[in-house]
Amino acid sequence: MRGGLWRRILAPAVAGVLAAGCSFEGLNSLSLPGTVGTGPDAHVYHVELENVGTLESNSPVLLNDVVVGAVGRMRIDGWHARVDVSVRPDVVVPANAVATVGQTSLLGSMHLALDPPAGARPEGVLPPGSTIRLDASSTYPSTEQTLASLSALINGGGLGQIGEVLGNAEAALRGRGDQVRDVLTRLNDIAGVLESQQADVVESLEQLGRLSGDLAAQQDSLTRALQAVPPALEVLIRQRPRITTALQKLGELSRTATGLIHDTHTELVTNLQNLEPVLRALADVGPELDRVLAYLPTYPLSQDIIDRGVRGDYMNLFAVIDLTVPRLKRSALLGTRFGQPRTPLIPAPGDPWHLAYTYDPLGVPVVPVPDPMADPTGSDDEPAAQPAVPDEAVAATDTGIPAYDGAILPVQPPIFSMSAAGPSAPLFAGPYPHDRGGG
């Protein structure tokens, strides 16, 4: 009975010991003494790694090159490794931390670094229990990988031909030291020029990039244009004799024009110099040209008068335009050598105001009394004096008295009297009285 009892007691114990022995993964699966951040209050994070290399549990965890924790359990999760990391509770892991597996020494010791990206400042706080994904983790090449790559480069990468290349270069440069030195000097100058024009070069490259983008956007149009080029070239080939003749004639025209310009150089320069005052005067009146041009289509009324005074599509206008030479001299020709501001305005017969015009009596000379003529009848009576009529030619003569430029009173046509005038009676040239019976 006692043996059966002991067997029933020892069987479960042996089974538990065997099960525990099967799940034991070595000493690294246990927290070793002296490791950092493995206490009960440590913060645990999870890291996904594509390649852990020789990283093992209890490997140090670094933050800013300071050991702040240790690597815990590692397991496979699909096609990548999932590593648990424990960190001291007083350590703040930034939210933008990147997990990097690196080699602590050449002997193969590995570590896991939790640092911000290169050149970036720490941001935020990564809460405990968070997972750093694959896109935020990486693994540095190990010493074995570096040596293997170097071996491949030396053995099969063409490194053995370096000696041959150097020998050929030495043979090519032998005896050409001055030329090589000059080339290097020129290259240095070119590099300096390019460095000073760096902003322009960058701008040119950006412009080329934009041009390439525009050309890519117009690819269909360019394709059609290139397809249309061969027919256009055929037309040019057929018209080649005419094009050649036209170019020859153009050369003759160029030679003729060159000779003409050379012969008339002095006159051309003189004409341009004489044209300068005209252009300057035109530039001076430039601000007034817009008002003049706006006034021309509505002459003689301004647009403002039309808008305010004309109530309809049209209006009647009766005007008398005086284009006689005296009027032009007193108005349009002023400022030129033909202008005369004090030219007398003498109306011509038929003008509306001809009958209302009279001469300035101050400008009419006194005509002497004519000599008595013999009476053919034999009478002793003196003949009656003939009335003196002012003549336009006499009135226009220069008498030394300034011409009258005031207002002219309207009068009726003169009615000449046949009464005798005394020897000292002056001539009367108006104004005449407004009586209908004459005087």
Tab-separated table of C-alpha atoms in Angstrom:
chain	number	residue	atom	x	y	z
A	1	MET	CA	0.000	0.000	0.000
A	2	ARG	CA	2.783	2.350	0.871
A	3	GLY	CA	4.572	1.768	-2.471
A	4	GLY	CA	1.448	2.578	-4.442
A	5	LEU	CA	0.944	5.739	-2.439
A	6	TRP	CA	4.460	6.951	-3.110
A	7	ARG	CA	4.086	6.214	-6.801
A	8	ARG	CA	0.879	8.218	-6.932
A	9	ILE	CA	2.606	11.165	-5.235
A	10	LEU	CA	5.874	11.117	-7.209
A	11	ALA	CA	4.326	10.647	-10.669
A	12	PRO	CA	2.841	14.183	-10.971
A	13	ALA	CA	5.997	15.721	-9.509
A	14	VAL	CA	8.235	13.938	-12.013
A	15	ALA	CA	5.912	14.963	-14.855
A	16	GLY	CA	6.077	18.620	-13.763
A	17	VAL	CA	9.870	18.528	-13.524
A	18	LEU	CA	10.113	16.965	-16.984
A	19	ALA	CA	7.764	19.579	-18.449
A	20	ALA	CA	9.761	22.390	-16.884
A	21	GLY	CA	12.970	20.904	-18.241
A	22	CYS	CA	11.548	20.744	-21.773
A	23	SER	CA	10.570	24.487	-21.676
A	24	PHE	CA	13.906	25.684	-20.330
A	25	GLU	CA	15.748	27.792	-22.998
A	26	GLY	CA	19.044	28.261	-21.203
A	27	LEU	CA	20.359	30.793	-18.761
A	28	ASN	CA	19.700	33.722	-21.138
A	29	SER	CA	15.979	33.048	-20.826
A	30	LEU	CA	16.288	34.097	-17.202
A	31	SER	CA	17.000	37.592	-15.927
A	32	LEU	CA	20.671	37.573	-15.068
A	33	PRO	CA	21.996	39.451	-12.049
A	34	GLY	CA	23.268	42.964	-12.875
A	35	THR	CA	21.030	43.593	-15.852
A	36	VAL	CA	19.350	47.006	-16.018
A	37	GLY	CA	15.604	47.552	-16.200
A	38	THR	CA	14.463	44.057	-15.283
A	39	GLY	CA	12.668	44.863	-12.035
A	40	PRO	CA	8.958	44.360	-11.407
A	41	ASP	CA	8.260	48.062	-12.078
A	42	ALA	CA	10.132	48.158	-15.417
A	43	HIS	CA	8.367	49.446	-18.546
A	44	VAL	CA	7.990	46.830	-21.282
A	45	TYR	CA	7.967	47.650	-25.016
A	46	HIS	CA	7.647	45.417	-28.075
A	47	VAL	CA	9.887	45.727	-31.128
A	48	GLU	CA	9.400	44.132	-34.551
A	49	LEU	CA	12.697	43.312	-36.308
A	50	GLU	CA	13.307	41.871	-39.731
A	51	ASN	CA	16.712	40.485	-38.715
A	52	VAL	CA	17.943	40.199	-35.136
A	53	GLY	CA	21.413	38.995	-36.165
A	54	THR	CA	23.198	37.653	-33.075
A	55	LEU	CA	21.027	39.615	-30.653
A	56	GLU	CA	20.141	37.561	-27.574
A	57	SER	CA	18.082	37.969	-24.446
A	58	ASN	CA	19.680	40.084	-21.699
A	59	SER	CA	21.496	42.150	-24.383
A	60	PRO	CA	21.680	45.790	-23.314
A	61	VAL	CA	19.171	48.409	-24.500
A	62	LEU	CA	20.743	51.823	-25.164
A	63	LEU	CA	19.223	55.311	-25.279
A	64	ASN	CA	21.633	58.081	-26.262
A	65	ASP	CA	24.496	55.572	-25.784
A	66	VAL	CA	23.403	54.924	-22.158
A	67	VAL	CA	22.245	51.479	-20.976
A	68	VAL	CA	18.649	51.919	-19.828
A	69	GLY	CA	17.273	48.377	-20.055
A	70	ALA	CA	17.664	44.857	-21.376
A	71	VAL	CA	16.298	42.619	-24.110
A	72	GLY	CA	13.741	40.116	-22.870
A	73	ARG	CA	11.933	37.333	-24.650
A	74	MET	CA	12.372	36.917	-28.422
A	75	ARG	CA	9.965	34.955	-30.621
A	76	ILE	CA	8.960	34.598	-34.263
A	77	ASP	CA	5.822	36.394	-35.417
A	78	GLY	CA	5.130	35.441	-39.030
A	79	TRP	CA	8.133	36.448	-41.166
A	80	HIS	CA	9.784	38.710	-38.615
A	81	ALA	CA	11.013	38.586	-35.025
A	82	ARG	CA	9.174	40.110	-32.084
A	83	VAL	CA	11.409	41.206	-29.209
A	84	ASP	CA	10.293	42.313	-25.754
A	85	VAL	CA	12.306	45.148	-24.221
A	86	SER	CA	12.244	46.195	-20.557
A	87	VAL	CA	13.367	49.714	-19.606
A	88	ARG	CA	13.856	51.443	-16.270
A	89	PRO	CA	10.677	53.238	-15.159
A	90	ASP	CA	12.447	56.605	-14.891
A	91	VAL	CA	13.541	56.552	-18.546
A	92	VAL	CA	11.450	58.462	-21.105
A	93	VAL	CA	11.424	56.765	-24.503
A	94	PRO	CA	10.556	59.303	-27.267
A	95	ALA	CA	7.489	58.646	-29.397
A	96	ASN	CA	9.576	58.895	-32.591
A	97	ALA	CA	12.141	56.329	-31.374
A	98	VAL	CA	13.682	54.005	-33.982
A	99	ALA	CA	14.864	50.528	-32.921
A	100	THR	CA	18.307	49.661	-34.291
A	101	VAL	CA	20.258	46.448	-33.754
A	102	GLY	CA	23.954	47.246	-33.620
A	103	GLN	CA	27.262	45.712	-32.660
A	104	THR	CA	28.719	46.924	-29.412
A	105	SER	CA	32.241	45.551	-30.032
A	106	LEU	CA	34.180	43.685	-32.685
A	107	LEU	CA	33.930	40.544	-30.555
A	108	GLY	CA	30.281	40.179	-31.512
A	109	SER	CA	28.409	41.711	-28.565
A	110	MET	CA	25.082	43.157	-29.803
A	111	HIS	CA	22.733	45.782	-28.400
A	112	LEU	CA	19.373	47.379	-29.232
A	113	ALA	CA	19.256	51.174	-29.474
A	114	LEU	CA	16.063	53.230	-29.041
A	115	ASP	CA	17.060	56.639	-30.438
A	116	PRO	CA	15.231	59.300	-32.517
A	117	PRO	CA	15.958	59.349	-36.272
A	118	ALA	CA	19.303	60.820	-37.293
A	119	GLY	CA	19.184	64.618	-37.222
A	120	ALA	CA	15.764	64.726	-35.519
A	121	ARG	CA	14.892	65.870	-32.023
A	122	PRO	CA	12.988	63.646	-29.558
A	123	GLU	CA	9.234	64.126	-29.788
A	124	GLY	CA	6.596	63.057	-27.297
A	125	VAL	CA	6.623	60.013	-24.994
A	126	LEU	CA	6.178	56.393	-26.062
A	127	PRO	CA	3.723	54.811	-23.587
A	128	PRO	CA	4.652	51.442	-22.014
A	129	GLY	CA	3.318	48.435	-23.888
A	130	SER	CA	3.657	50.147	-27.284
A	131	THR	CA	5.037	48.356	-30.325
A	132	ILE	CA	7.732	49.737	-32.621
A	133	ARG	CA	6.818	48.531	-36.121
A	134	LEU	CA	9.052	47.152	-38.857
A	135	ASP	CA	9.163	50.475	-40.710
A	136	ALA	CA	10.796	52.026	-37.609
A	137	SER	CA	13.460	49.340	-37.035
A	138	SER	CA	16.677	48.286	-38.756
A	139	THR	CA	19.828	46.204	-38.275
A	140	TYR	CA	23.413	47.324	-38.891
A	141	PRO	CA	25.691	44.954	-40.850
A	142	SER	CA	27.702	42.693	-38.612
A	143	THR	CA	31.466	42.228	-38.726
A	144	GLU	CA	31.019	38.945	-40.590
A	145	GLN	CA	28.858	40.585	-43.253
A	146	THR	CA	31.310	43.457	-43.663
A	147	LEU	CA	34.284	41.096	-44.084
A	148	ALA	CA	32.302	38.944	-46.526
A	149	SER	CA	31.457	41.967	-48.659
A	150	LEU	CA	35.078	43.126	-48.612
A	151	SER	CA	36.220	39.651	-49.622
A	152	ALA	CA	33.799	39.617	-52.548
A	153	LEU	CA	35.087	43.021	-53.655
A	154	ILE	CA	38.734	41.977	-53.483
A	155	ASN	CA	38.361	38.533	-55.040
A	156	GLY	CA	35.642	38.962	-57.634
A	157	GLY	CA	34.966	42.679	-57.808
A	158	GLY	CA	37.763	43.731	-60.130
A	159	LEU	CA	40.009	45.005	-57.381
A	160	GLY	CA	42.883	43.018	-58.856
A	161	GLN	CA	42.822	45.219	-61.947
A	162	ILE	CA	43.573	48.338	-59.904
A	163	GLY	CA	47.311	47.786	-60.277
A	164	GLU	CA	46.969	47.489	-64.038
A	165	VAL	CA	44.855	50.647	-64.153
A	166	LEU	CA	47.393	52.554	-62.080
A	167	GLY	CA	50.235	51.323	-64.316
A	168	ASN	CA	48.462	52.487	-67.463
A	169	ALA	CA	47.708	55.838	-65.857
A	170	GLU	CA	51.361	56.277	-64.866
A	171	ALA	CA	52.480	55.464	-68.422
A	172	ALA	CA	49.992	57.948	-69.882
A	173	LEU	CA	51.042	60.779	-67.541
A	174	ARG	CA	54.812	60.193	-67.759
A	175	GLY	CA	56.531	63.274	-69.252
A	176	ARG	CA	53.336	65.327	-69.332
A	177	GLY	CA	53.495	66.887	-65.904
A	178	ASP	CA	53.149	70.479	-67.142
A	179	GLN	CA	50.150	69.647	-69.311
A	180	VAL	CA	48.493	67.718	-66.481
A	181	ARG	CA	49.163	70.561	-64.064
A	182	ASP	CA	47.645	73.050	-66.535
A	183	VAL	CA	44.594	70.819	-66.983
A	184	LEU	CA	44.150	70.546	-63.236
A	185	THR	CA	44.452	74.333	-62.904
A	186	ARG	CA	41.803	74.814	-65.556
A	187	LEU	CA	39.564	72.257	-63.888
A	188	ASN	CA	40.009	74.113	-60.609
A	189	ASP	CA	39.008	77.384	-62.299
A	190	ILE	CA	35.978	75.714	-63.847
A	191	ALA	CA	35.002	74.282	-60.480
A	192	GLY	CA	35.317	77.752	-58.929
A	193	VAL	CA	33.138	79.300	-61.629
A	194	LEU	CA	30.539	76.570	-61.198
A	195	GLU	CA	30.587	77.078	-57.440
A	196	SER	CA	30.047	80.834	-57.813
A	197	GLN	CA	27.203	80.144	-60.239
A	198	GLN	CA	25.650	77.455	-58.077
A	199	ALA	CA	22.349	79.290	-57.674
A	200	ASP	CA	22.102	79.873	-61.430
A	201	VAL	CA	22.953	76.244	-62.144
A	202	VAL	CA	20.279	75.064	-59.726
A	203	GLU	CA	17.767	77.453	-61.287
A	204	SER	CA	18.692	76.203	-64.765
A	205	LEU	CA	18.225	72.600	-63.685
A	206	GLU	CA	14.856	73.466	-62.186
A	207	GLN	CA	13.874	75.218	-65.410
A	208	LEU	CA	14.961	72.141	-67.365
A	209	GLY	CA	12.848	70.023	-65.051
A	210	ARG	CA	9.815	72.219	-65.672
A	211	LEU	CA	10.527	72.168	-69.406
A	212	SER	CA	10.709	68.386	-69.332
A	213	GLY	CA	7.376	68.308	-67.527
A	214	ASP	CA	5.798	70.608	-70.115
A	215	LEU	CA	7.190	68.499	-72.956
A	216	ALA	CA	5.868	65.352	-71.310
A	217	ALA	CA	2.435	66.977	-71.001
A	218	GLN	CA	2.552	67.926	-74.697
A	219	GLN	CA	3.742	64.523	-75.869
A	220	ASP	CA	0.761	63.992	-78.170
A	221	SER	CA	1.243	67.393	-79.803
A	222	LEU	CA	4.968	66.726	-80.259
A	223	THR	CA	4.195	63.368	-81.836
A	224	ARG	CA	1.827	64.973	-84.336
A	225	ALA	CA	4.374	67.708	-85.064
A	226	LEU	CA	7.126	65.157	-85.716
A	227	GLN	CA	4.791	63.243	-87.992
A	228	ALA	CA	4.135	66.439	-89.951
A	229	VAL	CA	7.847	67.256	-90.339
A	230	PRO	CA	8.643	64.829	-93.238
A	231	PRO	CA	5.967	66.291	-95.581
A	232	ALA	CA	7.180	69.787	-94.724
A	233	LEU	CA	10.750	68.768	-95.541
A	234	GLU	CA	9.598	67.401	-98.891
A	235	VAL	CA	7.972	70.747	-99.677
A	236	LEU	CA	11.181	72.562	-98.737
A	237	ILE	CA	13.201	70.217	-100.954
A	238	ARG	CA	10.916	70.911	-103.912
A	239	GLN	CA	11.167	74.661	-103.261
A	240	ARG	CA	14.921	74.573	-102.785
A	241	PRO	CA	15.787	76.451	-106.049
A	242	ARG	CA	13.378	79.253	-105.188
A	243	ILE	CA	14.647	79.454	-101.630
A	244	THR	CA	18.232	79.637	-102.913
A	245	THR	CA	17.289	82.409	-105.353
A	246	ALA	CA	15.460	84.304	-102.603
A	247	LEU	CA	18.483	84.082	-100.315
A	248	GLN	CA	20.734	85.346	-103.107
A	249	LYS	CA	18.397	88.275	-103.744
A	250	LEU	CA	18.329	88.929	-100.031
A	251	GLY	CA	22.122	89.085	-100.048
A	252	GLU	CA	22.035	91.604	-102.907
A	253	LEU	CA	19.432	93.646	-101.033
A	254	SER	CA	21.601	93.559	-97.933
A	255	ARG	CA	24.634	94.795	-99.852
A	256	THR	CA	22.592	97.563	-101.483
A	257	ALA	CA	21.071	98.611	-98.174
A	258	THR	CA	24.496	98.582	-96.518
A	259	GLY	CA	25.917	100.826	-99.231
A	260	LEU	CA	22.929	103.151	-99.050
A	261	ILE	CA	23.174	103.454	-95.290
A	262	HIS	CA	26.921	104.039	-95.539
A	263	ASP	CA	26.441	106.781	-98.152
A	264	THR	CA	23.585	108.490	-96.329
A	265	HIS	CA	24.959	108.032	-92.841
A	266	THR	CA	25.553	111.729	-92.219
A	267	GLU	CA	22.186	112.810	-93.629
A	268	LEU	CA	20.413	110.071	-91.692
A	269	VAL	CA	22.021	111.131	-88.421
A	270	THR	CA	21.132	114.764	-89.144
A	271	ASN	CA	17.517	113.884	-89.890
A	272	LEU	CA	17.272	111.872	-86.702
A	273	GLN	CA	18.721	114.769	-84.723
A	274	ASN	CA	16.222	117.136	-86.353
A	275	LEU	CA	13.454	114.689	-85.546
A	276	GLU	CA	14.367	114.741	-81.858
A	277	PRO	CA	12.608	118.086	-81.064
A	278	VAL	CA	9.476	116.890	-82.849
A	279	LEU	CA	9.410	113.678	-80.864
A	280	ARG	CA	10.132	115.574	-77.657
A	281	ALA	CA	7.261	117.969	-78.365
A	282	LEU	CA	5.012	115.013	-79.149
A	283	ALA	CA	6.048	113.420	-75.867
A	284	ASP	CA	5.281	116.669	-74.030
A	285	VAL	CA	1.725	116.722	-75.375
A	286	GLY	CA	1.343	113.001	-74.839
A	287	PRO	CA	-0.959	113.351	-71.796
A	288	GLU	CA	-3.308	115.529	-73.892
A	289	LEU	CA	-3.515	113.127	-76.835
A	290	ASP	CA	-6.102	110.920	-75.192
A	291	ARG	CA	-8.454	113.864	-74.685
A	292	VAL	CA	-7.906	115.057	-78.260
A	293	LEU	CA	-8.527	111.605	-79.683
A	294	ALA	CA	-11.667	111.307	-77.577
A	295	TYR	CA	-12.845	114.708	-78.909
A	296	LEU	CA	-12.232	114.012	-82.615
A	297	PRO	CA	-15.108	111.518	-83.229
A	298	THR	CA	-17.643	113.959	-81.719
A	299	TYR	CA	-16.251	117.236	-83.146
A	300	PRO	CA	-17.347	120.017	-82.736
A	301	LEU	CA	-19.189	118.892	-79.608
A	302	SER	CA	-17.669	117.052	-76.712
A	303	GLN	CA	-19.002	113.771	-75.451
A	304	ASP	CA	-20.131	115.451	-72.252
A	305	ILE	CA	-22.293	117.940	-74.202
A	306	ILE	CA	-23.748	115.124	-76.296
A	307	ASP	CA	-24.597	113.107	-73.200
A	308	ARG	CA	-26.230	116.079	-71.480
A	309	GLY	CA	-27.686	118.137	-74.343
A	310	VAL	CA	-28.633	115.764	-77.146
A	311	ARG	CA	-31.859	113.957	-76.335
A	312	GLY	CA	-32.141	111.623	-79.282
A	313	ASP	CA	-30.210	110.003	-82.069
A	314	TYR	CA	-29.216	113.231	-83.840
A	315	MET	CA	-29.344	117.043	-83.649
A	316	ASN	CA	-29.294	119.933	-86.128
A	317	LEU	CA	-26.258	122.197	-86.282
A	318	PHE	CA	-25.771	125.312	-88.391
A	319	ALA	CA	-22.217	126.628	-88.398
A	320	VAL	CA	-20.120	129.003	-90.446
A	321	ILE	CA	-16.494	127.971	-90.754
A	322	ASP	CA	-14.071	130.761	-91.571
A	323	LEU	CA	-11.075	129.396	-93.475
A	324	THR	CA	-9.901	132.682	-94.944
A	325	VAL	CA	-6.224	133.514	-94.873
A	326	PRO	CA	-6.516	136.329	-92.278
A	327	ARG	CA	-8.523	134.106	-89.953
A	328	LEU	CA	-6.023	131.255	-90.335
A	329	LYS	CA	-3.129	133.623	-89.637
A	330	ARG	CA	-4.824	134.786	-86.428
A	331	SER	CA	-5.723	131.269	-85.228
A	332	ALA	CA	-4.459	128.009	-86.729
A	333	LEU	CA	-1.103	129.341	-87.936
A	334	LEU	CA	-0.140	131.027	-84.667
A	335	GLY	CA	3.201	129.778	-83.438
A	336	THR	CA	4.543	129.355	-86.971
A	337	ARG	CA	6.266	131.797	-89.248
A	338	PHE	CA	2.964	132.329	-91.089
A	339	GLY	CA	1.004	133.403	-88.000
A	340	GLN	CA	0.082	137.099	-87.544
A	341	PRO	CA	-2.035	137.723	-84.430
A	342	ARG	CA	-2.996	141.298	-85.475
A	343	THR	CA	-3.934	140.628	-89.086
A	344	PRO	CA	-7.088	142.691	-89.911
A	345	LEU	CA	-10.144	140.573	-90.640
A	346	ILE	CA	-11.649	142.054	-93.835
A	347	PRO	CA	-14.783	140.225	-94.972
A	348	ALA	CA	-15.133	139.378	-98.623
A	349	PRO	CA	-18.188	140.374	-100.627
A	350	GLY	CA	-20.920	137.845	-100.048
A	351	ASP	CA	-19.993	137.111	-96.448
A	352	PRO	CA	-22.923	137.404	-94.013
A	353	TRP	CA	-21.242	140.192	-92.073
A	354	HIS	CA	-19.865	142.109	-95.088
A	355	LEU	CA	-22.665	144.679	-94.960
A	356	ALA	CA	-22.083	145.205	-91.236
A	357	TYR	CA	-18.361	145.884	-91.631
A	358	THR	CA	-16.806	149.359	-91.612
A	359	TYR	CA	-13.269	150.551	-91.679
A	360	ASP	CA	-11.481	152.173	-88.799
A	361	PRO	CA	-11.643	155.898	-89.467
A	362	LEU	CA	-8.359	156.392	-87.698
A	363	GLY	CA	-6.616	154.235	-90.259
A	364	VAL	CA	-8.077	155.987	-93.359
A	365	PRO	CA	-5.922	158.827	-94.730
A	366	VAL	CA	-7.355	162.209	-95.694
A	367	VAL	CA	-7.668	162.524	-99.480
A	368	PRO	CA	-6.872	166.025	-100.754
A	369	VAL	CA	-9.504	167.952	-102.681
A	370	PRO	CA	-9.061	167.364	-106.433
A	371	ASP	CA	-8.132	170.295	-108.749
A	372	PRO	CA	-11.069	172.066	-110.387
A	373	MET	CA	-11.713	171.007	-113.955
A	374	ALA	CA	-12.713	173.338	-116.794
A	375	ASP	CA	-16.408	173.400	-117.557
A	376	PRO	CA	-16.934	172.517	-121.235
A	377	THR	CA	-20.144	174.587	-121.225
A	378	GLY	CA	-18.179	177.737	-120.527
A	379	SER	CA	-19.791	178.395	-117.191
A	380	ASP	CA	-17.796	180.257	-114.568
A	381	ASP	CA	-19.252	178.220	-111.688
A	382	GLU	CA	-16.860	175.894	-109.939
A	383	PRO	CA	-17.649	172.262	-110.523
A	384	ALA	CA	-19.089	170.368	-107.613
A	385	ALA	CA	-16.601	168.360	-105.607
A	386	GLN	CA	-16.812	164.638	-106.178
A	387	PRO	CA	-17.394	162.625	-103.048
A	388	ALA	CA	-14.402	160.648	-101.851
A	389	VAL	CA	-15.184	157.009	-101.271
A	390	PRO	CA	-12.868	155.000	-99.008
A	391	ASP	CA	-11.136	152.276	-100.871
A	392	GLU	CA	-10.134	148.903	-99.307
A	393	ALA	CA	-6.664	149.247	-100.755
A	394	VAL	CA	-6.289	152.702	-99.235
A	395	ALA	CA	-7.640	151.565	-95.890
A	396	ALA	CA	-5.184	148.714	-95.762
A	397	THR	CA	-2.108	150.936	-96.337
A	398	ASP	CA	0.355	151.493	-93.537
A	399	THR	CA	-0.350	154.953	-92.149
A	400	GLY	CA	1.752	154.665	-89.060
A	401	ILE	CA	-1.366	154.554	-86.860
A	402	PRO	CA	-2.006	151.190	-85.135
A	403	ALA	CA	-4.953	149.335	-86.609
A	404	TYR	CA	-8.177	149.321	-84.601
A	405	ASP	CA	-8.831	145.897	-83.138
A	406	GLY	CA	-11.979	146.582	-81.138
A	407	ALA	CA	-15.591	145.716	-81.717
A	408	ILE	CA	-17.107	146.946	-85.021
A	409	LEU	CA	-20.618	148.352	-84.761
A	410	PRO	CA	-23.084	147.005	-87.342
A	411	VAL	CA	-24.221	149.697	-89.824
A	412	GLN	CA	-26.188	149.966	-93.036
A	413	PRO	CA	-24.524	150.368	-96.438
A	414	PRO	CA	-23.228	153.935	-96.873
A	415	ILE	CA	-25.333	156.392	-98.935
A	416	PHE	CA	-22.953	158.902	-100.425
A	417	SER	CA	-24.061	162.550	-100.615
A	418	MET	CA	-23.432	164.621	-103.725
A	419	SER	CA	-23.162	167.859	-101.736
A	420	ALA	CA	-20.058	169.902	-102.186
A	421	ALA	CA	-17.351	169.569	-99.668
A	422	GLY	CA	-15.128	172.400	-98.578
A	423	PRO	CA	-11.385	172.375	-99.087
A	424	SER	CA	-10.743	171.350	-95.493
A	425	ALA	CA	-13.646	168.909	-95.031
A	426	PRO	CA	-12.280	165.475	-93.870
A	427	LEU	CA	-13.554	162.252	-95.252
A	428	PHE	CA	-16.068	160.369	-93.092
A	429	ALA	CA	-15.733	156.565	-93.073
A	430	GLY	CA	-18.457	155.644	-90.575
A	431	PRO	CA	-20.137	154.583	-88.531
A	432	TYR	CA	-23.227	155.838	-90.323
A	433	PRO	CA	-26.539	156.671	-88.687
A	434	HIS	CA	-29.328	154.104	-88.735
A	435	ASP	CA	-31.805	156.213	-90.757
A	436	ARG	CA	-33.530	154.799	-93.771
A	437	GLY	CA	-33.663	158.131	-95.632
A	438	GLY	CA	-29.901	158.470	-96.000
A	439	GLY	CA	-27.983	161.582	-95.030
